[in-house]
Short mmCIF file of C-alpha atoms and ligand atoms in Angstrom, two decimals:
data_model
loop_
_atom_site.label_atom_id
_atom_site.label_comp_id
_atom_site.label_asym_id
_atom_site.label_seq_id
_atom_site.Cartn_x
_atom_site.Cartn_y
_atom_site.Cartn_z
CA UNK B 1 3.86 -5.02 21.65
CA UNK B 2 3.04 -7.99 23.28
CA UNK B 3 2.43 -11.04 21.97
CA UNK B 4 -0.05 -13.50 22.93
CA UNK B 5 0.16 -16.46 21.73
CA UNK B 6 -2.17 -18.52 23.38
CA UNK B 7 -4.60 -16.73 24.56
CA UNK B 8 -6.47 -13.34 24.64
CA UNK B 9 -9.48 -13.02 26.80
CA UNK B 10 -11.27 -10.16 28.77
CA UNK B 11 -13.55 -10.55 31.33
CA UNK B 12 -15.48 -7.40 32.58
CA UNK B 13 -17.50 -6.82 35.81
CA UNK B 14 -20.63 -7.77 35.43
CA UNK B 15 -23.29 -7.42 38.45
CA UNK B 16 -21.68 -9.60 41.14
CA UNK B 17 -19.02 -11.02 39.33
CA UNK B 18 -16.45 -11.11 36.33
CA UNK B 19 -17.93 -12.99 33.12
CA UNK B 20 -15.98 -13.76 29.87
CA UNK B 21 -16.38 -11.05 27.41
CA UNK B 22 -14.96 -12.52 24.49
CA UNK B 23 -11.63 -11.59 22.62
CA UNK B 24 -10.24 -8.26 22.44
CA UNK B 25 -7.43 -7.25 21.95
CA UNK B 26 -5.37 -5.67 24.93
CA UNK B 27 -4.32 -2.29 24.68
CA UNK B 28 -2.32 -1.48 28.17
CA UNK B 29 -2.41 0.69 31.31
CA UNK B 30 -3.35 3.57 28.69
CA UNK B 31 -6.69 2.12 27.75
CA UNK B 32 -9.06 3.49 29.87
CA UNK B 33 -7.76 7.33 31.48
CA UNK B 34 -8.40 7.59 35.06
CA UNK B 35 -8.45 3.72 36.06
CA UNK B 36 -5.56 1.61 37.61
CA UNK B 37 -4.34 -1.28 36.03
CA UNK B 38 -1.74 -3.52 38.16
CA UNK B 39 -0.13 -6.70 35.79
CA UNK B 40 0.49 -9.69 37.79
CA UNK B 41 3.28 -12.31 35.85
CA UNK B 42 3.18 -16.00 37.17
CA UNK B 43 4.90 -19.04 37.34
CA UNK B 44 4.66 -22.53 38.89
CA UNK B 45 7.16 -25.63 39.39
CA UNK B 46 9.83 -24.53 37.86
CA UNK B 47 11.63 -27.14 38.56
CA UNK B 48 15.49 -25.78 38.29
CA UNK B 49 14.60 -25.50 34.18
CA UNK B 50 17.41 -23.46 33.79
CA UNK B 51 18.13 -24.18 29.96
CA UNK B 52 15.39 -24.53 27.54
CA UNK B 53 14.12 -28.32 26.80
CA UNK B 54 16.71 -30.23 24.90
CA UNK B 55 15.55 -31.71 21.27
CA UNK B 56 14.53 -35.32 21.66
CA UNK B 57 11.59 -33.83 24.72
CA UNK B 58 9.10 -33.85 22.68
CA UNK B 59 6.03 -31.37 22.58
CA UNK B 60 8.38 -29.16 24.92
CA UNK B 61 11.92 -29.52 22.74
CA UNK B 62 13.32 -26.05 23.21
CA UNK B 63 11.11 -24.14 25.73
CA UNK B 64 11.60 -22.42 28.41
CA UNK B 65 15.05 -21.18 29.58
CA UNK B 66 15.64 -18.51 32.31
CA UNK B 67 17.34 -15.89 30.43
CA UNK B 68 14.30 -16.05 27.59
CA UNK B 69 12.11 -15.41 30.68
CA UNK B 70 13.90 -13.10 32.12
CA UNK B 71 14.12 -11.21 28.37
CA UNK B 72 9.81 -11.97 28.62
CA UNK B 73 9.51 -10.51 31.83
CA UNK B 74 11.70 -7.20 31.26
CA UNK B 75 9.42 -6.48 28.26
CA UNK B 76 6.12 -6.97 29.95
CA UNK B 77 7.66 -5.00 32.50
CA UNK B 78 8.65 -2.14 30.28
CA UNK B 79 4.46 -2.02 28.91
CA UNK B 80 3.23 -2.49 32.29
CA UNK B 81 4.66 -0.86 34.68
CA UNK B 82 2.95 -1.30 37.72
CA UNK B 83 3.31 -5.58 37.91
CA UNK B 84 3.86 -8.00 40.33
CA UNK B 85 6.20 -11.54 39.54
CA UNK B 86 4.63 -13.99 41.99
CA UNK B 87 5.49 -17.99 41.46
CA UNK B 88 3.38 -20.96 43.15
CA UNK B 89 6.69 -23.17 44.59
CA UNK B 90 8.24 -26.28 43.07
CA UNK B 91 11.61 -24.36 42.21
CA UNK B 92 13.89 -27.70 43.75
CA UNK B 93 14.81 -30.76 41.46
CA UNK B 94 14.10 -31.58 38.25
CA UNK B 95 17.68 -30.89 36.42
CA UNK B 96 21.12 -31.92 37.34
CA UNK B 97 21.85 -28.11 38.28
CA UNK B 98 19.23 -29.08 41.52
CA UNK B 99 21.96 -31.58 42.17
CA UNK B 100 24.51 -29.51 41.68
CA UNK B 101 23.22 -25.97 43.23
CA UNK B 102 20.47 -27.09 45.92
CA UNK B 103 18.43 -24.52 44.39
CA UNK B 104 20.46 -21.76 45.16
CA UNK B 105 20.85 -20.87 41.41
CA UNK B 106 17.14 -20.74 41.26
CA UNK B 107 16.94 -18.31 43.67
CA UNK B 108 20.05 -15.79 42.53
CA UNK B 109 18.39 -16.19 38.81
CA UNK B 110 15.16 -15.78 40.59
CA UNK B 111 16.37 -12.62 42.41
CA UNK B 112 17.85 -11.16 39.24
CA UNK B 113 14.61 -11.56 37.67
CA UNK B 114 12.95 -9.12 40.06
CA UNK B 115 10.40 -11.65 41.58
CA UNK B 116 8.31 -10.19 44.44
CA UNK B 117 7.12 -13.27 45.93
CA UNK B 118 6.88 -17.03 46.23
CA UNK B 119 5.58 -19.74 48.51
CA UNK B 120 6.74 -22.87 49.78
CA UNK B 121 6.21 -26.00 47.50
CA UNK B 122 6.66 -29.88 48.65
CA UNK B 123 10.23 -30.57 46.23
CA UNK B 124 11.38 -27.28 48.65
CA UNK B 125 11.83 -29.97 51.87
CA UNK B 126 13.74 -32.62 49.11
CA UNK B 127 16.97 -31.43 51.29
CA UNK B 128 15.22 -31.04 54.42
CA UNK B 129 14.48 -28.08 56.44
CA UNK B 130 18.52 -27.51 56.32
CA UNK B 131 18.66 -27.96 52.55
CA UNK B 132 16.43 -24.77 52.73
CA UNK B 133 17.59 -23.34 54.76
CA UNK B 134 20.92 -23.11 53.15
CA UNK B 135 20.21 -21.57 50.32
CA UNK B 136 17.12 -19.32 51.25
CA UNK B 137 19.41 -16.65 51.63
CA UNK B 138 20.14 -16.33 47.80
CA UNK B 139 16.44 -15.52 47.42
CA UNK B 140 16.29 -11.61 47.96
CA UNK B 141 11.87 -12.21 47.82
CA UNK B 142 10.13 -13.37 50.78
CA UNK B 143 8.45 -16.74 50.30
CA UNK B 144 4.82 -16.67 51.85
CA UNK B 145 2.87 -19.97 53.28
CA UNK B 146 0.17 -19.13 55.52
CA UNK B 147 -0.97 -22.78 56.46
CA UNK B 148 3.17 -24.46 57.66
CA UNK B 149 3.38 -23.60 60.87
CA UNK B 150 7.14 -23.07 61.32
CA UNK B 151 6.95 -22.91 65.26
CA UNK B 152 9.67 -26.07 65.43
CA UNK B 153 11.77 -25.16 62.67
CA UNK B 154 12.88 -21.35 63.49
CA UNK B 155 15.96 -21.70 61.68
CA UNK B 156 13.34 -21.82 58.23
CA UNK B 157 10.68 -19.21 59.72
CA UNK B 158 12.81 -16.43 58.98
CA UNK B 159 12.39 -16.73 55.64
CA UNK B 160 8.83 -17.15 55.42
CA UNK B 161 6.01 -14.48 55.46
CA UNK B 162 2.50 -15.33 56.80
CA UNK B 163 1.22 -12.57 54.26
CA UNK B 164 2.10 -10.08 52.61
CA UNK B 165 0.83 -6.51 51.78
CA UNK B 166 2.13 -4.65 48.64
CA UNK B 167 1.34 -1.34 47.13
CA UNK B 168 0.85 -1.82 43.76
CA UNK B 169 -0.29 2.10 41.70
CA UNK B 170 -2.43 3.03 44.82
CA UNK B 171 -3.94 -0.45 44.82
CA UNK B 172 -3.23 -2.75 48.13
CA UNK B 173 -2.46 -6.22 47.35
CA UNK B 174 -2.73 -9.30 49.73
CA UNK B 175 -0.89 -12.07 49.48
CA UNK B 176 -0.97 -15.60 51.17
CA UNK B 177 0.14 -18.89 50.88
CA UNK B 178 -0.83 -22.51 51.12
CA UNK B 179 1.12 -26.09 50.63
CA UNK B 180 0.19 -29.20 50.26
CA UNK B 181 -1.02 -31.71 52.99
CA UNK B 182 2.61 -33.47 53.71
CA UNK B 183 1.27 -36.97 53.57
CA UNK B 184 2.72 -39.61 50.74
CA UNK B 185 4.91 -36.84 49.77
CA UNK B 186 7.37 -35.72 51.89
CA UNK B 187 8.65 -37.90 54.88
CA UNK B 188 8.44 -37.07 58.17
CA UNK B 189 12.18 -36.27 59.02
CA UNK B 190 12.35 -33.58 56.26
CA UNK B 191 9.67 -31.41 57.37
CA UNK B 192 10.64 -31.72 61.05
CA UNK B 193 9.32 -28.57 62.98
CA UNK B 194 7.18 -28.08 60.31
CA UNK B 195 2.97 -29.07 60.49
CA UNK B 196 0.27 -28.46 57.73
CA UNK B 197 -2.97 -26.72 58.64
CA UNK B 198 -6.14 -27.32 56.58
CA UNK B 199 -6.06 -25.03 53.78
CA UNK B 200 -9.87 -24.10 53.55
CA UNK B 201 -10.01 -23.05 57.22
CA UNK B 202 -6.15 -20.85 56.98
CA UNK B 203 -7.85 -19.34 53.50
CA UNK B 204 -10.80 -18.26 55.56
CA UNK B 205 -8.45 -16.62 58.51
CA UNK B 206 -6.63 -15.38 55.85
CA UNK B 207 -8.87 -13.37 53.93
CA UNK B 208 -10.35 -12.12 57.06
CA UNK B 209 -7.43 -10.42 57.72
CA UNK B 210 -6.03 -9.48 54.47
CA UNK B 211 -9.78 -8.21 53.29
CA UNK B 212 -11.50 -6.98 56.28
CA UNK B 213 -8.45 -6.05 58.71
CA UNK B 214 -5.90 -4.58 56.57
CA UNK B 215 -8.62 -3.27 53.84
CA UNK B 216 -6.62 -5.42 50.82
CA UNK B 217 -8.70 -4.36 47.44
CA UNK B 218 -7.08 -7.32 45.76
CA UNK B 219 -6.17 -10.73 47.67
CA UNK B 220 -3.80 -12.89 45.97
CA UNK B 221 -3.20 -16.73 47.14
CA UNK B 222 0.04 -18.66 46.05
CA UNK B 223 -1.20 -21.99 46.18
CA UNK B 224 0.66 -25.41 45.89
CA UNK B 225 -1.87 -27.61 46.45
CA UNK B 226 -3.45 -28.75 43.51
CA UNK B 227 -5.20 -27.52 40.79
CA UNK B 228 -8.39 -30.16 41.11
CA UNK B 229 -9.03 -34.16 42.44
CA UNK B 230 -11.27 -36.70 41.03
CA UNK B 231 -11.14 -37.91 44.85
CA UNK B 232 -12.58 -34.43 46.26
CA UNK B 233 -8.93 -33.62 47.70
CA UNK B 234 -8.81 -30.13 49.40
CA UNK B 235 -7.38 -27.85 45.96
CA UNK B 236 -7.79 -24.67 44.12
CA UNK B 237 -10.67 -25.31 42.70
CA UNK B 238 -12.13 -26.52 46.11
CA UNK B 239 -10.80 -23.38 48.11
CA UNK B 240 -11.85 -20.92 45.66
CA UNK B 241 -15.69 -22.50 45.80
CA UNK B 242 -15.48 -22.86 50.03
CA UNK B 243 -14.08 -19.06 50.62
CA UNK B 244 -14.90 -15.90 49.42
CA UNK B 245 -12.83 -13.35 48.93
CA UNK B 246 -9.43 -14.30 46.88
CA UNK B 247 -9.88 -12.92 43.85
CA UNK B 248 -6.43 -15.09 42.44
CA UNK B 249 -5.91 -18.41 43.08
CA UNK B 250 -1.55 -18.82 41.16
CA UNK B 251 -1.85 -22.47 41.40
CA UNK B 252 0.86 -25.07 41.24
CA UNK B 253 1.76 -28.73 42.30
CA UNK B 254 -0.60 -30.41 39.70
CA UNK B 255 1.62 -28.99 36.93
CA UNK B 256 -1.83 -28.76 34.98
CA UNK B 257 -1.28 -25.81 32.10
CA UNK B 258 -4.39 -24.03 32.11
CA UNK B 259 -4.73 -22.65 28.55
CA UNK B 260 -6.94 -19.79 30.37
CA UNK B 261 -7.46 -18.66 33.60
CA UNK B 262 -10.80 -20.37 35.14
CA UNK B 263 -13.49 -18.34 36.41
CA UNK B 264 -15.43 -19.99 39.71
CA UNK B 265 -18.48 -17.87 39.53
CA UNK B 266 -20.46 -17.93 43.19
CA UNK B 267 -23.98 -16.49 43.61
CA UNK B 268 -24.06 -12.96 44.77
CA UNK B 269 -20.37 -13.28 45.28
CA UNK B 270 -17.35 -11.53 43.80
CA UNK B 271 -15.63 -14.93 41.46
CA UNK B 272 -12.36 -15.94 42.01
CA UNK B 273 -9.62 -16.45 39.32
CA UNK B 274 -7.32 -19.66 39.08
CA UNK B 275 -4.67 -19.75 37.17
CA UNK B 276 -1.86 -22.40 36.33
CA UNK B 277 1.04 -22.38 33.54
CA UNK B 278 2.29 -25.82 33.47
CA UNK B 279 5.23 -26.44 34.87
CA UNK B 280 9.67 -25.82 33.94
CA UNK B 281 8.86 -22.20 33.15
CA UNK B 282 8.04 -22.86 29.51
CA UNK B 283 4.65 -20.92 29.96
CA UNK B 284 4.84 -17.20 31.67
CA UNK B 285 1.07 -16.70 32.94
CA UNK B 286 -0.28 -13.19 32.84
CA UNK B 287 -3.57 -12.05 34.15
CA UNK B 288 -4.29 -7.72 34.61
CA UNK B 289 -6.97 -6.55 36.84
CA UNK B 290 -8.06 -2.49 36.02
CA UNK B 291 -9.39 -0.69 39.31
CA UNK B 292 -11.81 2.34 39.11
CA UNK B 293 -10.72 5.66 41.22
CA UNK B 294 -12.24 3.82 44.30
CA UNK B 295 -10.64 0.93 44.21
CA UNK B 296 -12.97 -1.58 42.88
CA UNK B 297 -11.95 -4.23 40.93
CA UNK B 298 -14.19 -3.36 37.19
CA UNK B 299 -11.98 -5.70 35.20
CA UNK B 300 -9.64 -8.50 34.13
CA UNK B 301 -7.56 -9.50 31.26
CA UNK B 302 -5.24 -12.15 30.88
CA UNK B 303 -2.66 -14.34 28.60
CA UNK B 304 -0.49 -17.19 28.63
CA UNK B 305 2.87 -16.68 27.05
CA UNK B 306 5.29 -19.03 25.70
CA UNK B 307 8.77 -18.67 27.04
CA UNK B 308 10.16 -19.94 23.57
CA UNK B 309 13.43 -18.69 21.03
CA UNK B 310 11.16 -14.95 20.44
CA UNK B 311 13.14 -14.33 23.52
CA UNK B 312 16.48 -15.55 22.99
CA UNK B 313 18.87 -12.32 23.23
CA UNK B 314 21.38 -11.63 21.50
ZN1 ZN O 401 6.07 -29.70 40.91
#
């Protein structure tokens, strides 16, 4: 069994859109015979966190780790079968193994841990487009940005998916990408080849395509843009009110730790979902939607875990 330590909340479909239902517990895939339920396990800005916090870091002293996530994952995996491990970008810098590995250690841990996707975050161009480039190959996931145009940096392209389409137990999954406007945070010469489209209008292309063209029944963005401005700043929260149609906002960038996922509720529209663990892997986000034999999402659950000692092995 599972256990949630933060948080426990269900939401159910109500009318148009998914309300908060209160606490209950969660019971699995098994709960409800005859409906689909697909886990989805998050991260954000990792930040090459490969060891827990050290004492002396205060409210995060001994969190995180990548083996205790990796021990986190493999038992969510073994309740839920049917799951997706998506991450929101920021793997590069933050510990001396950035310095020492580039990030490729990220991305063999990464691998090992079975992720499906990821998408490009800002620290990713802290080596340049050849700093990528260079170690991309130890990811074995494709990384997914929807609004970089890679047209002048081929050499990066090839690792990067427009969108993605996954079968998940007979449910279709769409997934896209956006990154953050360039500007004030990464110079010029390290994104070379590489432009920034407005993320509102690339959402709306996007979910045309994913929703309407390819018939997605759940559409998934990977966002590193922000969680929320004071200064009205394109972000999650200002995508998911602007488009319809993403019913999962992973966030990132912001680092903001969302105790719960938040609910933007639109009139006579299906809601959209944003969610955000922090950042250095010491929270594992996990949100589960259940589908009905026709593919319509009915409901969500989700919880924030704490990657903490529980999942030290031994
Ligand atoms: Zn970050």
């Amino acid at each position: 069994m599972i256990d949630r330590k933060t948080f426990l909340k269900q939401s159910a479909v109500v009318g148009a859109g998914l309300t908060l239902a209160g606490l209950k517990p969660m019971l699995g895939y098994s709960r409800n015979p005859g409906m689909k339920l697909i886990t989805i396990m998050h991260t954000n800005d990792t930040h090459a966190r490969i060891d827990p916090f050290p004492a002396g870091s205060g409210s995060l002293a001994g969190l995180g780790g990548a083996a205790r996530r990796m021990a986190l994952i493999n038992k969510i995996r073994d309740k839920y079968p049917h799951n997706l491990l998506l991450d929101a970008g920021d793997t590069f810098q933050g510990t001396p193994y950035f310095n020492y590995y580039n990030g490729a250690l990220d991305f063999k841990l990464m691998s090992m841990m079975g992720y499906d996707a990821s998408t490009i975050g800002n620290h990713e161009f802290d080596n340049a487009v050849e700093g990528f480039v260079e170690v991309a190959p130890k990811a074995k996931f494709p990384f997914v940005s929807s609004n970089y145009d890679f047209i002048d940096a081929p050499e990066m392209a090839q690792f990067i998916r427009e969108q993605l389409v996954l079968h998940v137990n007979g449910v279709k999954v769409g997934i896209f990408g956006l990154g953050v406007d360039f500007r004030n945070l990464v110079l010029p010469h390290l994104h070379k080849g590489v432009i920034y489209y407005d993320p509102v209008l690339v959402s709306e292309q996007m979910v045309r395509r994913l929703r309407t063209e390819q018939q997605c029944d759940l559409v998934i963005c990977l966002s590193h843009i922000g969680y929320q401005y004071s200064d009205g700043r394109v972000s999650d929260v200002v995508v998911a009110n602007e488009v319809d149609g993403i019913d999962l906002i992973i966030g990132g960038h912001t680092h903001t730790l969302l105790d719960e996922p938040v609910i933007i509720e639109k009139q006579g529209k299906e809601p959209t979902i944003i969610s955000q663990v922090g950042h250095a892997g010491v929270v594992l986000g996990q949100i589960d939607f259940e589908f009905d034999r026709t593919n319509r999402l009915r409901r969500t659950w989700a919880a924030n875990h704490r990657v903490d000692q529980t999942y030290d092995m031994v």
